[in-house]
Amino acid sequence: VDEDFHARFSCVARHYKYGVLNRASAPVLEKNRVWWVPQKLDVESMRVAAKKLLGQHDFTSFRASQCQAKSPIKTLDKLDITVDDNHIIFELSARSFLHHMVRNIVGTLIEIGVGKPYDIDEILSVYLTHPTVFLSDKTRNLLKNKNYEQVKC
């Protein structure tokens, strides 16, 4: 491997997958693998809000207070929300993410789905230093894949 290669900093894309179980009864077989949200979710409202997050934005309001990134400007390339029976799957892709950014995005979209009056445009424009967005369950966030430019061995 090239001496300049770094597993974290040489990455050109990261892909996260986040699972939510949306039904009245708690998970048994999927416990600790999905986030259980018993309230009925308005997936279409979540998708409308998710579209506003695509592209380049200042994601300060979606970062953790201990985030060490030099810049809060990130480009979210993909934010898909799919439904399969009682499962809602969030798939997010970007070159890089801020600390807790995926969890904060998913948590905020879930809050929108249960009917909370969050306005994504307002959240993006406020640049909160201590986010008031909803932080999702930490155990359900999965780094699915990383992409690298061609690595020389």
GROMACS .gro file of C-alpha atoms in nm:
model
  153
    1VAL     CA    1   0.000   0.000   0.000
    2ASP     CA    2   0.120   0.349  -0.083
    3GLU     CA    3   0.291   0.523   0.212
    4ASP     CA    4   0.050   0.818   0.179
    5PHE     CA    5  -0.256   0.596   0.225
    6HIS     CA    6  -0.463   0.663   0.536
    7ALA     CA    7  -0.774   0.452   0.608
    8ARG     CA    8  -0.969   0.754   0.733
    9PHE     CA    9  -0.838   1.045   0.528
   10SER     CA   10  -0.795   0.865   0.193
   11CYS     CA   11  -1.162   0.770   0.183
   12VAL     CA   12  -1.355   0.939  -0.101
   13ALA     CA   13  -1.707   0.829   0.004
   14ARG     CA   14  -1.882   0.685   0.307
   15HIS     CA   15  -2.218   0.507   0.307
   16TYR     CA   16  -2.437   0.462   0.613
   17LYS     CA   17  -2.746   0.249   0.659
   18TYR     CA   18  -2.982   0.305   0.950
   19GLY     CA   19  -3.278   0.077   1.030
   20VAL     CA   20  -3.600   0.169   1.209
   21LEU     CA   21  -3.873  -0.074   1.310
   22ASN     CA   22  -4.204   0.114   1.296
   23ARG     CA   23  -4.475  -0.091   1.465
   24ALA     CA   24  -4.657  -0.108   1.797
   25SER     CA   25  -4.482  -0.420   1.926
   26ALA     CA   26  -4.118  -0.408   2.033
   27PRO     CA   27  -3.857  -0.607   1.838
   28VAL     CA   28  -3.751  -0.943   1.971
   29LEU     CA   29  -3.527  -1.097   1.708
   30GLU     CA   30  -3.402  -0.758   1.587
   31LYS     CA   31  -3.340  -0.608   1.929
   32ASN     CA   32  -3.021  -0.398   1.921
   33ARG     CA   33  -3.022  -0.408   1.539
   34VAL     CA   34  -3.301  -0.160   1.466
   35TRP     CA   35  -3.435   0.148   1.637
   36TRP     CA   36  -3.790   0.078   1.754
   37VAL     CA   37  -4.030   0.368   1.698
   38PRO     CA   38  -4.384   0.262   1.796
   39GLN     CA   39  -4.558   0.583   1.681
   40LYS     CA   40  -4.694   0.581   1.325
   41LEU     CA   41  -4.455   0.772   1.100
   42ASP     CA   42  -4.545   0.996   0.807
   43VAL     CA   43  -4.277   0.873   0.569
   44GLU     CA   44  -4.374   1.115   0.292
   45SER     CA   45  -4.313   1.416   0.523
   46MET     CA   46  -3.976   1.265   0.613
   47ARG     CA   47  -3.887   1.227   0.244
   48VAL     CA   48  -3.983   1.588   0.168
   49ALA     CA   49  -3.761   1.709   0.455
   50ALA     CA   50  -3.478   1.474   0.351
   51LYS     CA   51  -3.465   1.626   0.000
   52LYS     CA   52  -3.383   1.962   0.156
   53LEU     CA   53  -3.070   1.813   0.313
   54LEU     CA   54  -2.923   1.693  -0.016
   55GLY     CA   55  -2.635   1.889  -0.161
   56GLN     CA   56  -2.383   2.118   0.005
   57HIS     CA   57  -2.486   2.284   0.332
   58ASP     CA   58  -2.345   2.409   0.657
   59PHE     CA   59  -2.445   2.118   0.884
   60THR     CA   60  -2.341   2.291   1.209
   61SER     CA   61  -2.685   2.223   1.358
   62PHE     CA   62  -2.641   1.850   1.295
   63ARG     CA   63  -2.294   1.808   1.447
   64ALA     CA   64  -2.198   1.702   1.798
   65SER     CA   65  -2.061   1.970   2.028
   66GLN     CA   66  -1.734   1.771   2.050
   67CYS     CA   67  -1.697   1.748   1.670
   68GLN     CA   68  -1.340   1.821   1.561
   69ALA     CA   69  -1.401   1.870   1.188
   70LYS     CA   70  -1.232   2.178   1.046
   71SER     CA   71  -1.539   2.275   0.846
   72PRO     CA   72  -1.912   2.209   0.896
   73ILE     CA   73  -1.968   2.242   0.521
   74LYS     CA   74  -2.051   1.897   0.385
   75THR     CA   75  -2.215   1.764   0.071
   76LEU     CA   76  -2.479   1.500   0.128
   77ASP     CA   77  -2.495   1.302  -0.198
   78LYS     CA   78  -2.766   1.054  -0.104
   79LEU     CA   79  -3.041   1.034   0.155
   80ASP     CA   80  -3.288   0.763   0.062
   81ILE     CA   81  -3.575   0.649   0.279
   82THR     CA   82  -3.727   0.315   0.184
   83VAL     CA   83  -4.009   0.121   0.347
   84ASP     CA   84  -4.026  -0.258   0.360
   85ASP     CA   85  -4.330  -0.368   0.561
   86ASN     CA   86  -4.266  -0.225   0.912
   87HIS     CA   87  -3.902  -0.139   0.843
   88ILE     CA   88  -3.786   0.206   0.740
   89ILE     CA   89  -3.433   0.216   0.602
   90PHE     CA   90  -3.228   0.534   0.578
   91GLU     CA   91  -2.928   0.525   0.344
   92LEU     CA   92  -2.691   0.822   0.345
   93SER     CA   93  -2.379   0.881   0.136
   94ALA     CA   94  -2.122   1.159   0.138
   95ARG     CA   95  -1.748   1.208   0.110
   96SER     CA   96  -1.742   1.280   0.482
   97PHE     CA   97  -1.977   1.335   0.774
   98LEU     CA   98  -1.958   1.539   1.091
   99HIS     CA   99  -1.955   1.369   1.432
  100HIS     CA  100  -2.314   1.249   1.504
  101MET     CA  101  -2.438   1.400   1.176
  102VAL     CA  102  -2.608   1.079   1.058
  103ARG     CA  103  -2.771   1.020   1.397
  104ASN     CA  104  -2.892   1.380   1.416
  105ILE     CA  105  -3.033   1.372   1.063
  106VAL     CA  106  -3.218   1.044   1.118
  107GLY     CA  107  -3.345   1.157   1.459
  108THR     CA  108  -3.473   1.485   1.319
  109LEU     CA  109  -3.646   1.309   1.029
  110ILE     CA  110  -3.813   1.069   1.274
  111GLU     CA  111  -3.937   1.365   1.477
  112ILE     CA  112  -4.081   1.514   1.157
  113GLY     CA  113  -4.239   1.177   1.086
  114VAL     CA  114  -4.424   1.175   1.421
  115GLY     CA  115  -4.556   1.524   1.348
  116LYS     CA  116  -4.315   1.759   1.523
  117PRO     CA  117  -4.299   2.097   1.347
  118TYR     CA  118  -3.928   2.094   1.261
  119ASP     CA  119  -3.835   2.306   0.959
  120ILE     CA  120  -3.519   2.177   0.789
  121ASP     CA  121  -3.451   2.511   0.618
  122GLU     CA  122  -3.464   2.687   0.954
  123ILE     CA  123  -3.244   2.427   1.123
  124LEU     CA  124  -2.983   2.461   0.847
  125SER     CA  125  -2.987   2.842   0.868
  126VAL     CA  126  -2.962   2.875   1.247
  127TYR     CA  127  -2.613   2.720   1.285
  128LEU     CA  128  -2.678   2.597   1.636
  129THR     CA  129  -2.363   2.538   1.837
  130HIS     CA  130  -2.552   2.300   2.067
  131PRO     CA  131  -2.796   2.116   1.845
  132THR     CA  132  -3.157   2.097   1.952
  133VAL     CA  133  -3.229   1.840   1.685
  134PHE     CA  134  -3.326   1.494   1.801
  135LEU     CA  135  -3.043   1.247   1.844
  136SER     CA  136  -3.138   0.898   1.727
  137ASP     CA  137  -3.058   0.569   1.897
  138LYS     CA  138  -2.681   0.517   1.868
  139THR     CA  139  -2.679   0.138   1.833
  140ARG     CA  140  -2.860   0.131   1.497
  141ASN     CA  141  -2.616   0.332   1.289
  142LEU     CA  142  -2.411   0.115   1.054
  143LEU     CA  143  -2.119   0.224   0.838
  144LYS     CA  144  -2.207   0.015   0.538
  145ASN     CA  145  -1.917   0.086   0.305
  146LYS     CA  146  -1.625   0.316   0.225
  147ASN     CA  147  -1.492   0.399  -0.118
  148TYR     CA  148  -1.128   0.471  -0.195
  149GLU     CA  149  -0.954   0.580  -0.510
  150GLN     CA  150  -0.740   0.308  -0.658
  151VAL     CA  151  -0.499   0.189  -0.390
  152LYS     CA  152  -0.147   0.100  -0.501
  153CYS     CA  153   0.000  -0.204  -0.326
   0.00000   0.00000   0.00000
